[in-house]
Amino acid sequence: MIAAGWECSGAGRSASEQGRMESQLTVAVVGAGNWGRNLIRNFAADRRARLKYICDRHRPALESQLALYPGVRGVADLDAVLADPEVQAVIIATDAPTHVPLATQTLNAGRHVFVEKPLALSSADAESLVRLAAKVGRKLMVGHLLAHHPAVRTVEEMLRGGLLGDLYYMYSQRINLGVVRSNENAWWSLAPHDISVVCRLLNATPTEVSAQGQCYLQKEIEDVVFATLRFADGRLAHLHVSWLDPHKIRRMTFVGTKKMITFDDMSATEKLWIYDKAAEVSQDLRNFADVVSLRVGDIVIPKTPGGEPLSIEVRHFIEACLDGKPVRTDGEDGLRVVRVLEAGQRSLKQGGAPVKVE
Ligand SMILES: NC(=O)c1ccc[n+]([C@@H]2O[C@H](COP(=O)([O-])OP(=O)(O)OC[C@H]3O[C@@H](n4cnc5c(N)ncnc54)[C@H](O)[C@@H]3O)[C@@H](O)[C@H]2O)c1
């Protein structure tokens, strides 16, 4: 139903319906495009959410989704959503340049907001969103999906528990043919996921970024980027992102002092491989020299907890809003990622020269 206006008071509802609604988060999803559809599906399926509106200014996109969710209202702009006092939270899945104005409008209207990545296209804008969310006392969550992935959470626990020893370095590949975007490059489109996870696992922000890339398909828009993030203590992370590649790869490798792990998100059942492999340095006291010995042990493929990462992410946001729980991928996380993206962007323009992260 595409609504011009709406009736939205609780009057006339049964007590049980009213009770159900109070334990549910009433939400609107703005942006019913390729990714917004996945968010719509997950918010519609979660019993702790009540999807009241789908908002998209592109009528065919809106109508195709409304046909799947009878009873959900369709509107063309955010004003119409925010005019309804029942709406408690807004999910923004529109093109990156619209994230800041739509999130600002939502927070100013006193609603919680979930913003797809990247949070903003400049750290100044990201900072102002973080400040605004704190000022109005509402949740600001960023769609850094990978940080909610059960396999990433398992790696995080292993790292915290000392299973890998200290992490020397890590690298990731997020490559495929498509989706080619025209208002952001592959770095801004694909790297936020990896940057968020790298900073989380290393519990630090890189000090500098060197990035090289190339624009093949469109002017001034890099299709492929190779970036190195350097941390103050010498740890390194290397990210390879591309939407111009024959392979669909979503893989991360972690090399620790005691063990090594690969996370292959394209594998249905064997996502994590733990290699009992390490290089150990000891001292040869007779010759006053360091000796490197290599250990090659078993490979263990643990069962990782199941669940679609997006449904976990969606439930996390709902619980943060309803139960006041802290947000894992909050505005600060979004801001940190944008700072790294910005440094990488400057490095790209300087032919790969290292650029300090602000
Ligand atoms: N978390 C993830 O893994 C993931 C994956 C893909 C995309 N995304 C993000 O999701 C967002 C959307 O990507 P997409 O691929 O769905 O794009 P898309 O172009 O397919 O869809 C965007 C939709 O937003 C609508 N829209 C734009 N501005 C609007 C406005 N002001 N009001 C109402 N509707 C508006 C457009 O009409 C379009 O239907 C992007 O920020 C992208 O980075 C996240």
PDB file of C-alpha atoms in Angstrom, residues 41-291:
ATOM      1  CA  ARG A  41      13.486  -9.204   4.509  1.00  0.00           C
ATOM      2  CA  ASN A  42      15.331  -9.493   7.806  1.00  0.00           C
ATOM      3  CA  PHE A  43      13.429  -6.761   9.656  1.00  0.00           C
ATOM      4  CA  ALA A  44      10.150  -8.222   8.361  1.00  0.00           C
ATOM      5  CA  ALA A  45      11.160 -11.681   9.607  1.00  0.00           C
ATOM      6  CA  ASP A  46      12.375 -10.650  13.065  1.00  0.00           C
ATOM      7  CA  ARG A  47       9.621 -11.095  15.620  1.00  0.00           C
ATOM      8  CA  ARG A  48      11.015  -8.244  17.743  1.00  0.00           C
ATOM      9  CA  ALA A  49      10.568  -5.768  14.875  1.00  0.00           C
ATOM     10  CA  ARG A  50       7.499  -4.343  13.237  1.00  0.00           C
ATOM     11  CA  LEU A  51       8.295  -3.149   9.747  1.00  0.00           C
ATOM     12  CA  LYS A  52       5.826  -0.333   9.253  1.00  0.00           C
ATOM     13  CA  TYR A  53       7.263   1.556   6.264  1.00  0.00           C
ATOM     14  CA  ILE A  54       9.363   0.973   3.209  1.00  0.00           C
ATOM     15  CA  CYS A  55      10.573   4.244   1.741  1.00  0.00           C
ATOM     16  CA  ASP A  56      12.060   4.666  -1.729  1.00  0.00           C
ATOM     17  CA  ARG A  57      11.819   7.533  -4.151  1.00  0.00           C
ATOM     18  CA  HIS A  58      12.030   5.090  -7.070  1.00  0.00           C
ATOM     19  CA  ARG A  59       8.480   3.834  -7.470  1.00  0.00           C
ATOM     20  CA  PRO A  60       9.194   0.462  -9.169  1.00  0.00           C
ATOM     21  CA  ALA A  61      11.700  -0.462  -6.426  1.00  0.00           C
ATOM     22  CA  LEU A  62       9.130   0.449  -3.794  1.00  0.00           C
ATOM     23  CA  GLU A  63       6.241  -1.370  -5.440  1.00  0.00           C
ATOM     24  CA  SER A  64       8.205  -4.573  -5.971  1.00  0.00           C
ATOM     25  CA  GLN A  65       8.894  -4.741  -2.219  1.00  0.00           C
ATOM     26  CA  LEU A  66       5.418  -3.716  -1.094  1.00  0.00           C
ATOM     27  CA  ALA A  67       4.018  -6.594  -3.139  1.00  0.00           C
ATOM     28  CA  LEU A  68       5.994  -8.976  -0.913  1.00  0.00           C
ATOM     29  CA  TYR A  69       4.955  -7.442   2.410  1.00  0.00           C
ATOM     30  CA  PRO A  70       1.229  -6.782   2.553  1.00  0.00           C
ATOM     31  CA  GLY A  71       0.312  -4.333   5.286  1.00  0.00           C
ATOM     32  CA  VAL A  72       3.615  -2.459   5.108  1.00  0.00           C
ATOM     33  CA  ARG A  73       3.186   1.120   3.941  1.00  0.00           C
ATOM     34  CA  GLY A  74       5.127   2.638   1.097  1.00  0.00           C
ATOM     35  CA  VAL A  75       6.294   6.246   0.983  1.00  0.00           C
ATOM     36  CA  ALA A  76       8.617   8.203  -1.269  1.00  0.00           C
ATOM     37  CA  ASP A  77      10.487  10.288   1.270  1.00  0.00           C
ATOM     38  CA  LEU A  78      11.761  10.240   4.816  1.00  0.00           C
ATOM     39  CA  ASP A  79       9.599  13.201   5.935  1.00  0.00           C
ATOM     40  CA  ALA A  80       6.534  10.986   5.633  1.00  0.00           C
ATOM     41  CA  VAL A  81       8.164   8.283   7.797  1.00  0.00           C
ATOM     42  CA  LEU A  82       9.290  10.690  10.499  1.00  0.00           C
ATOM     43  CA  ALA A  83       5.853  12.295  10.700  1.00  0.00           C
ATOM     44  CA  ASP A  84       4.594   9.036  12.222  1.00  0.00           C
ATOM     45  CA  PRO A  85       5.282   9.052  15.982  1.00  0.00           C
ATOM     46  CA  GLU A  86       5.102   5.252  16.102  1.00  0.00           C
ATOM     47  CA  VAL A  87       8.332   4.877  14.126  1.00  0.00           C
ATOM     48  CA  GLN A  88      11.168   4.333  16.616  1.00  0.00           C
ATOM     49  CA  ALA A  89      14.052   3.551  14.285  1.00  0.00           C
ATOM     50  CA  VAL A  90      15.028   4.122  10.667  1.00  0.00           C
ATOM     51  CA  ILE A  91      17.310   1.911   8.582  1.00  0.00           C
ATOM     52  CA  ILE A  92      19.121   3.767   5.818  1.00  0.00           C
ATOM     53  CA  ALA A  93      20.140   1.663   2.816  1.00  0.00           C
ATOM     54  CA  THR A  94      20.450   4.346   0.169  1.00  0.00           C
ATOM     55  CA  ASP A  95      23.426   5.504  -1.908  1.00  0.00           C
ATOM     56  CA  ALA A  96      26.457   6.571   0.152  1.00  0.00           C
ATOM     57  CA  PRO A  97      26.186  10.367  -0.492  1.00  0.00           C
ATOM     58  CA  THR A  98      22.692  10.386   1.049  1.00  0.00           C
ATOM     59  CA  HIS A  99      23.688   8.666   4.311  1.00  0.00           C
ATOM     60  CA  VAL A 100      24.617  11.825   6.231  1.00  0.00           C
ATOM     61  CA  PRO A 101      21.576  13.989   5.362  1.00  0.00           C
ATOM     62  CA  LEU A 102      19.120  11.131   5.967  1.00  0.00           C
ATOM     63  CA  ALA A 103      20.782  10.015   9.219  1.00  0.00           C
ATOM     64  CA  THR A 104      20.967  13.614  10.464  1.00  0.00           C
ATOM     65  CA  GLN A 105      17.272  14.123   9.741  1.00  0.00           C
ATOM     66  CA  THR A 106      16.418  10.865  11.529  1.00  0.00           C
ATOM     67  CA  LEU A 107      18.456  11.657  14.646  1.00  0.00           C
ATOM     68  CA  ASN A 108      17.108  15.204  14.765  1.00  0.00           C
ATOM     69  CA  ALA A 109      13.641  13.669  14.796  1.00  0.00           C
ATOM     70  CA  GLY A 110      14.662  11.697  17.910  1.00  0.00           C
ATOM     71  CA  ARG A 111      14.768   8.230  16.296  1.00  0.00           C
ATOM     72  CA  HIS A 112      17.421   5.511  16.406  1.00  0.00           C
ATOM     73  CA  VAL A 113      19.268   5.047  13.142  1.00  0.00           C
ATOM     74  CA  PHE A 114      21.030   2.212  11.364  1.00  0.00           C
ATOM     75  CA  VAL A 115      23.167   3.514   8.493  1.00  0.00           C
ATOM     76  CA  GLU A 116      24.653   1.334   5.809  1.00  0.00           C
ATOM     77  CA  LYS A 117      28.385   1.575   5.219  1.00  0.00           C
ATOM     78  CA  PRO A 118      30.203   3.852   4.681  1.00  0.00           C
ATOM     79  CA  LEU A 119      28.763   5.981   7.485  1.00  0.00           C
ATOM     80  CA  ALA A 120      29.825   9.154   5.651  1.00  0.00           C
ATOM     81  CA  LEU A 121      32.113  10.295   2.874  1.00  0.00           C
ATOM     82  CA  SER A 122      34.192  12.526   5.167  1.00  0.00           C
ATOM     83  CA  SER A 123      35.365  12.196   8.754  1.00  0.00           C
ATOM     84  CA  ALA A 124      33.967  15.666   9.542  1.00  0.00           C
ATOM     85  CA  ASP A 125      30.497  14.435   8.566  1.00  0.00           C
ATOM     86  CA  ALA A 126      30.955  11.150  10.438  1.00  0.00           C
ATOM     87  CA  GLU A 127      32.060  13.071  13.548  1.00  0.00           C
ATOM     88  CA  SER A 128      29.028  15.312  13.406  1.00  0.00           C
ATOM     89  CA  LEU A 129      26.744  12.243  13.258  1.00  0.00           C
ATOM     90  CA  VAL A 130      28.483  10.687  16.262  1.00  0.00           C
ATOM     91  CA  ARG A 131      28.100  13.960  18.196  1.00  0.00           C
ATOM     92  CA  LEU A 132      24.453  14.325  17.203  1.00  0.00           C
ATOM     93  CA  ALA A 133      23.579  10.752  18.264  1.00  0.00           C
ATOM     94  CA  ALA A 134      25.174  11.399  21.668  1.00  0.00           C
ATOM     95  CA  LYS A 135      23.355  14.727  22.003  1.00  0.00           C
ATOM     96  CA  VAL A 136      19.908  13.323  21.235  1.00  0.00           C
ATOM     97  CA  GLY A 137      20.599  10.084  23.135  1.00  0.00           C
ATOM     98  CA  ARG A 138      19.730   7.737  20.281  1.00  0.00           C
ATOM     99  CA  LYS A 139      21.501   4.684  18.886  1.00  0.00           C
ATOM    100  CA  LEU A 140      23.661   5.091  15.808  1.00  0.00           C
ATOM    101  CA  MET A 141      24.717   1.803  14.229  1.00  0.00           C
ATOM    102  CA  VAL A 142      26.718   1.310  11.037  1.00  0.00           C
ATOM    103  CA  GLY A 143      26.187  -1.650   8.693  1.00  0.00           C
ATOM    104  CA  HIS A 144      29.652  -3.173   9.112  1.00  0.00           C
ATOM    105  CA  LEU A 145      28.172  -6.595   8.516  1.00  0.00           C
ATOM    106  CA  LEU A 146      31.381  -8.595   8.737  1.00  0.00           C
ATOM    107  CA  ALA A 147      31.909  -7.544  12.353  1.00  0.00           C
ATOM    108  CA  HIS A 148      28.692  -9.428  13.211  1.00  0.00           C
ATOM    109  CA  HIS A 149      29.709 -12.584  11.350  1.00  0.00           C
ATOM    110  CA  PRO A 150      29.849 -15.623  13.677  1.00  0.00           C
ATOM    111  CA  ALA A 151      33.192 -16.692  12.154  1.00  0.00           C
ATOM    112  CA  VAL A 152      34.724 -13.274  12.833  1.00  0.00           C
ATOM    113  CA  ARG A 153      33.438 -13.402  16.384  1.00  0.00           C
ATOM    114  CA  THR A 154      35.069 -16.831  16.749  1.00  0.00           C
ATOM    115  CA  VAL A 155      38.408 -15.476  15.478  1.00  0.00           C
ATOM    116  CA  GLU A 156      38.069 -12.556  17.883  1.00  0.00           C
ATOM    117  CA  GLU A 157      37.535 -14.955  20.815  1.00  0.00           C
ATOM    118  CA  MET A 158      40.521 -17.049  19.719  1.00  0.00           C
ATOM    119  CA  LEU A 159      42.708 -13.963  19.550  1.00  0.00           C
ATOM    120  CA  ARG A 160      41.561 -12.675  22.938  1.00  0.00           C
ATOM    121  CA  GLY A 161      42.052 -16.167  24.395  1.00  0.00           C
ATOM    122  CA  GLY A 162      45.653 -16.262  23.134  1.00  0.00           C
ATOM    123  CA  LEU A 163      45.158 -19.226  20.752  1.00  0.00           C
ATOM    124  CA  LEU A 164      47.079 -17.528  17.945  1.00  0.00           C
ATOM    125  CA  GLY A 165      49.639 -15.971  20.239  1.00  0.00           C
ATOM    126  CA  ASP A 166      50.306 -12.402  19.157  1.00  0.00           C
ATOM    127  CA  LEU A 167      49.082 -11.424  15.713  1.00  0.00           C
ATOM    128  CA  TYR A 168      51.952 -10.595  13.357  1.00  0.00           C
ATOM    129  CA  TYR A 169      49.879  -9.507  10.369  1.00  0.00           C
ATOM    130  CA  MET A 170      46.729 -10.213   8.388  1.00  0.00           C
ATOM    131  CA  TYR A 171      45.448  -9.793   4.857  1.00  0.00           C
ATOM    132  CA  SER A 172      42.110  -9.949   3.126  1.00  0.00           C
ATOM    133  CA  GLN A 173      40.633 -10.232  -0.341  1.00  0.00           C
ATOM    134  CA  ARG A 174      37.150  -8.950  -1.144  1.00  0.00           C
ATOM    135  CA  ILE A 175      36.925  -9.283  -4.911  1.00  0.00           C
ATOM    136  CA  ASN A 176      34.336 -10.159  -7.542  1.00  0.00           C
ATOM    137  CA  LEU A 177      32.979  -9.011 -10.893  1.00  0.00           C
ATOM    138  CA  GLY A 178      30.540  -6.249  -9.767  1.00  0.00           C
ATOM    139  CA  VAL A 179      28.697  -4.491  -8.202  1.00  0.00           C
ATOM    140  CA  VAL A 180      30.260  -1.528 -10.090  1.00  0.00           C
ATOM    141  CA  ARG A 181      29.234   1.771  -8.462  1.00  0.00           C
ATOM    142  CA  SER A 182      29.472   5.249  -9.914  1.00  0.00           C
ATOM    143  CA  ASN A 183      29.273   7.460  -6.816  1.00  0.00           C
ATOM    144  CA  GLU A 184      32.084   5.776  -4.863  1.00  0.00           C
ATOM    145  CA  ASN A 185      35.135   3.675  -5.741  1.00  0.00           C
ATOM    146  CA  ALA A 186      35.870   0.052  -4.805  1.00  0.00           C
ATOM    147  CA  TRP A 187      37.835   1.234  -1.755  1.00  0.00           C
ATOM    148  CA  TRP A 188      34.889   3.112  -0.201  1.00  0.00           C
ATOM    149  CA  SER A 189      32.385   0.502  -1.315  1.00  0.00           C
ATOM    150  CA  LEU A 190      34.129  -2.719  -0.266  1.00  0.00           C
ATOM    151  CA  ALA A 191      36.888  -1.956   2.248  1.00  0.00           C
ATOM    152  CA  PRO A 192      34.725  -0.674   5.173  1.00  0.00           C
ATOM    153  CA  HIS A 193      33.926  -4.273   6.167  1.00  0.00           C
ATOM    154  CA  ASP A 194      37.565  -5.332   6.321  1.00  0.00           C
ATOM    155  CA  ILE A 195      38.769  -2.120   7.976  1.00  0.00           C
ATOM    156  CA  SER A 196      36.150  -2.459  10.702  1.00  0.00           C
ATOM    157  CA  VAL A 197      37.214  -6.064  11.388  1.00  0.00           C
ATOM    158  CA  VAL A 198      40.959  -5.337  11.217  1.00  0.00           C
ATOM    159  CA  CYS A 199      40.674  -2.479  13.746  1.00  0.00           C
ATOM    160  CA  ARG A 200      38.466  -4.612  15.997  1.00  0.00           C
ATOM    161  CA  LEU A 201      40.741  -7.657  15.950  1.00  0.00           C
ATOM    162  CA  LEU A 202      43.913  -5.644  16.390  1.00  0.00           C
ATOM    163  CA  ASN A 203      42.152  -3.413  18.896  1.00  0.00           C
ATOM    164  CA  ALA A 204      43.823  -0.386  17.329  1.00  0.00           C
ATOM    165  CA  THR A 205      43.603   2.210  14.596  1.00  0.00           C
ATOM    166  CA  PRO A 206      46.303   2.113  11.915  1.00  0.00           C
ATOM    167  CA  THR A 207      48.717   5.002  11.984  1.00  0.00           C
ATOM    168  CA  GLU A 208      49.134   5.175   8.220  1.00  0.00           C
ATOM    169  CA  VAL A 209      47.738   3.798   4.990  1.00  0.00           C
ATOM    170  CA  SER A 210      49.419   3.261   1.605  1.00  0.00           C
ATOM    171  CA  ALA A 211      47.032   2.484  -1.214  1.00  0.00           C
ATOM    172  CA  GLN A 212      47.483   1.926  -4.896  1.00  0.00           C
ATOM    173  CA  GLY A 213      44.654   1.465  -7.332  1.00  0.00           C
ATOM    174  CA  GLN A 214      43.547   2.043 -10.854  1.00  0.00           C
ATOM    175  CA  CYS A 215      40.480   3.412 -12.666  1.00  0.00           C
ATOM    176  CA  TYR A 216      39.707   1.268 -15.714  1.00  0.00           C
ATOM    177  CA  LEU A 217      35.952   1.506 -16.226  1.00  0.00           C
ATOM    178  CA  GLN A 218      35.086   5.053 -15.142  1.00  0.00           C
ATOM    179  CA  LYS A 219      37.021   8.277 -14.766  1.00  0.00           C
ATOM    180  CA  GLU A 220      38.385   8.956 -11.261  1.00  0.00           C
ATOM    181  CA  ILE A 221      36.723   5.829  -9.786  1.00  0.00           C
ATOM    182  CA  GLU A 222      39.163   3.094  -8.777  1.00  0.00           C
ATOM    183  CA  ASP A 223      37.971  -0.417  -9.654  1.00  0.00           C
ATOM    184  CA  VAL A 224      40.791  -2.197  -7.856  1.00  0.00           C
ATOM    185  CA  VAL A 225      42.748  -1.150  -4.772  1.00  0.00           C
ATOM    186  CA  PHE A 226      45.667  -2.737  -2.919  1.00  0.00           C
ATOM    187  CA  ALA A 227      46.114  -1.084   0.470  1.00  0.00           C
ATOM    188  CA  THR A 228      48.483  -1.595   3.369  1.00  0.00           C
ATOM    189  CA  LEU A 229      47.527  -0.469   6.855  1.00  0.00           C
ATOM    190  CA  ARG A 230      50.436   0.006   9.247  1.00  0.00           C
ATOM    191  CA  PHE A 231      49.939  -0.037  13.024  1.00  0.00           C
ATOM    192  CA  ALA A 232      52.091   1.694  15.666  1.00  0.00           C
ATOM    193  CA  ASP A 233      53.460  -1.610  17.003  1.00  0.00           C
ATOM    194  CA  GLY A 234      54.597  -2.843  13.573  1.00  0.00           C
ATOM    195  CA  ARG A 235      51.596  -5.026  12.772  1.00  0.00           C
ATOM    196  CA  LEU A 236      50.355  -4.890   9.195  1.00  0.00           C
ATOM    197  CA  ALA A 237      47.092  -5.499   7.399  1.00  0.00           C
ATOM    198  CA  HIS A 238      46.860  -5.717   3.645  1.00  0.00           C
ATOM    199  CA  LEU A 239      43.512  -5.330   1.873  1.00  0.00           C
ATOM    200  CA  HIS A 240      42.778  -6.165  -1.747  1.00  0.00           C
ATOM    201  CA  VAL A 241      39.368  -4.960  -2.951  1.00  0.00           C
ATOM    202  CA  SER A 242      38.025  -5.061  -6.481  1.00  0.00           C
ATOM    203  CA  TRP A 243      34.810  -5.216  -8.465  1.00  0.00           C
ATOM    204  CA  LEU A 244      36.757  -6.111 -11.603  1.00  0.00           C
ATOM    205  CA  ASP A 245      37.962  -9.635 -11.013  1.00  0.00           C
ATOM    206  CA  PRO A 246      37.088 -13.095 -12.344  1.00  0.00           C
ATOM    207  CA  HIS A 247      37.026 -14.648  -8.859  1.00  0.00           C
ATOM    208  CA  LYS A 248      34.495 -14.198  -6.124  1.00  0.00           C
ATOM    209  CA  ILE A 249      36.710 -14.291  -3.059  1.00  0.00           C
ATOM    210  CA  ARG A 250      35.891 -13.240   0.483  1.00  0.00           C
ATOM    211  CA  ARG A 251      38.873 -14.409   2.460  1.00  0.00           C
ATOM    212  CA  MET A 252      40.941 -13.243   5.432  1.00  0.00           C
ATOM    213  CA  THR A 253      44.211 -14.723   6.700  1.00  0.00           C
ATOM    214  CA  PHE A 254      45.608 -14.142  10.175  1.00  0.00           C
ATOM    215  CA  VAL A 255      49.223 -15.008  10.980  1.00  0.00           C
ATOM    216  CA  GLY A 256      50.026 -15.288  14.656  1.00  0.00           C
ATOM    217  CA  THR A 257      53.069 -16.226  16.668  1.00  0.00           C
ATOM    218  CA  LYS A 258      51.519 -19.574  17.682  1.00  0.00           C
ATOM    219  CA  LYS A 259      48.950 -20.405  14.986  1.00  0.00           C
ATOM    220  CA  MET A 260      47.486 -19.173  11.735  1.00  0.00           C
ATOM    221  CA  ILE A 261      43.853 -18.936  10.636  1.00  0.00           C
ATOM    222  CA  THR A 262      42.045 -18.504   7.344  1.00  0.00           C
ATOM    223  CA  PHE A 263      38.435 -17.372   7.144  1.00  0.00           C
ATOM    224  CA  ASP A 264      36.812 -18.217   3.812  1.00  0.00           C
ATOM    225  CA  ASP A 265      33.341 -16.728   3.682  1.00  0.00           C
ATOM    226  CA  MET A 266      32.607 -18.393   0.327  1.00  0.00           C
ATOM    227  CA  SER A 267      32.778 -21.833   1.880  1.00  0.00           C
ATOM    228  CA  ALA A 268      29.395 -23.035   3.088  1.00  0.00           C
ATOM    229  CA  THR A 269      30.644 -25.307   5.860  1.00  0.00           C
ATOM    230  CA  GLU A 270      34.414 -24.910   6.266  1.00  0.00           C
ATOM    231  CA  LYS A 271      34.727 -21.209   6.920  1.00  0.00           C
ATOM    232  CA  LEU A 272      37.575 -21.348   9.443  1.00  0.00           C
ATOM    233  CA  TRP A 273      40.803 -23.312   9.071  1.00  0.00           C
ATOM    234  CA  ILE A 274      43.175 -23.236  12.016  1.00  0.00           C
ATOM    235  CA  TYR A 275      46.729 -24.173  11.090  1.00  0.00           C
ATOM    236  CA  ASP A 276      49.008 -25.335  13.867  1.00  0.00           C
ATOM    237  CA  LYS A 277      51.894 -23.723  12.027  1.00  0.00           C
ATOM    238  CA  ALA A 278      54.404 -21.246  13.354  1.00  0.00           C
ATOM    239  CA  ALA A 279      57.941 -20.008  13.055  1.00  0.00           C
ATOM    240  CA  GLU A 280      59.777 -19.896  16.363  1.00  0.00           C
ATOM    241  CA  VAL A 281      62.935 -17.966  17.013  1.00  0.00           C
ATOM    242  CA  SER A 282      65.372 -19.256  19.619  1.00  0.00           C
ATOM    243  CA  GLN A 283      68.970 -18.469  20.457  1.00  0.00           C
ATOM    244  CA  ASP A 284      71.883 -20.681  19.503  1.00  0.00           C
ATOM    245  CA  LEU A 285      74.029 -19.852  22.511  1.00  0.00           C
ATOM    246  CA  ARG A 286      77.170 -21.489  21.088  1.00  0.00           C
ATOM    247  CA  ASN A 287      77.154 -19.378  17.951  1.00  0.00           C
ATOM    248  CA  PHE A 288      75.446 -16.285  19.450  1.00  0.00           C
ATOM    249  CA  ALA A 289      72.879 -16.358  16.651  1.00  0.00           C
ATOM    250  CA  ASP A 290      69.112 -16.528  16.329  1.00  0.00           C
ATOM    251  CA  VAL A 291      67.730 -19.804  14.996  1.00  0.00           C
TER     252      VAL A 291
END
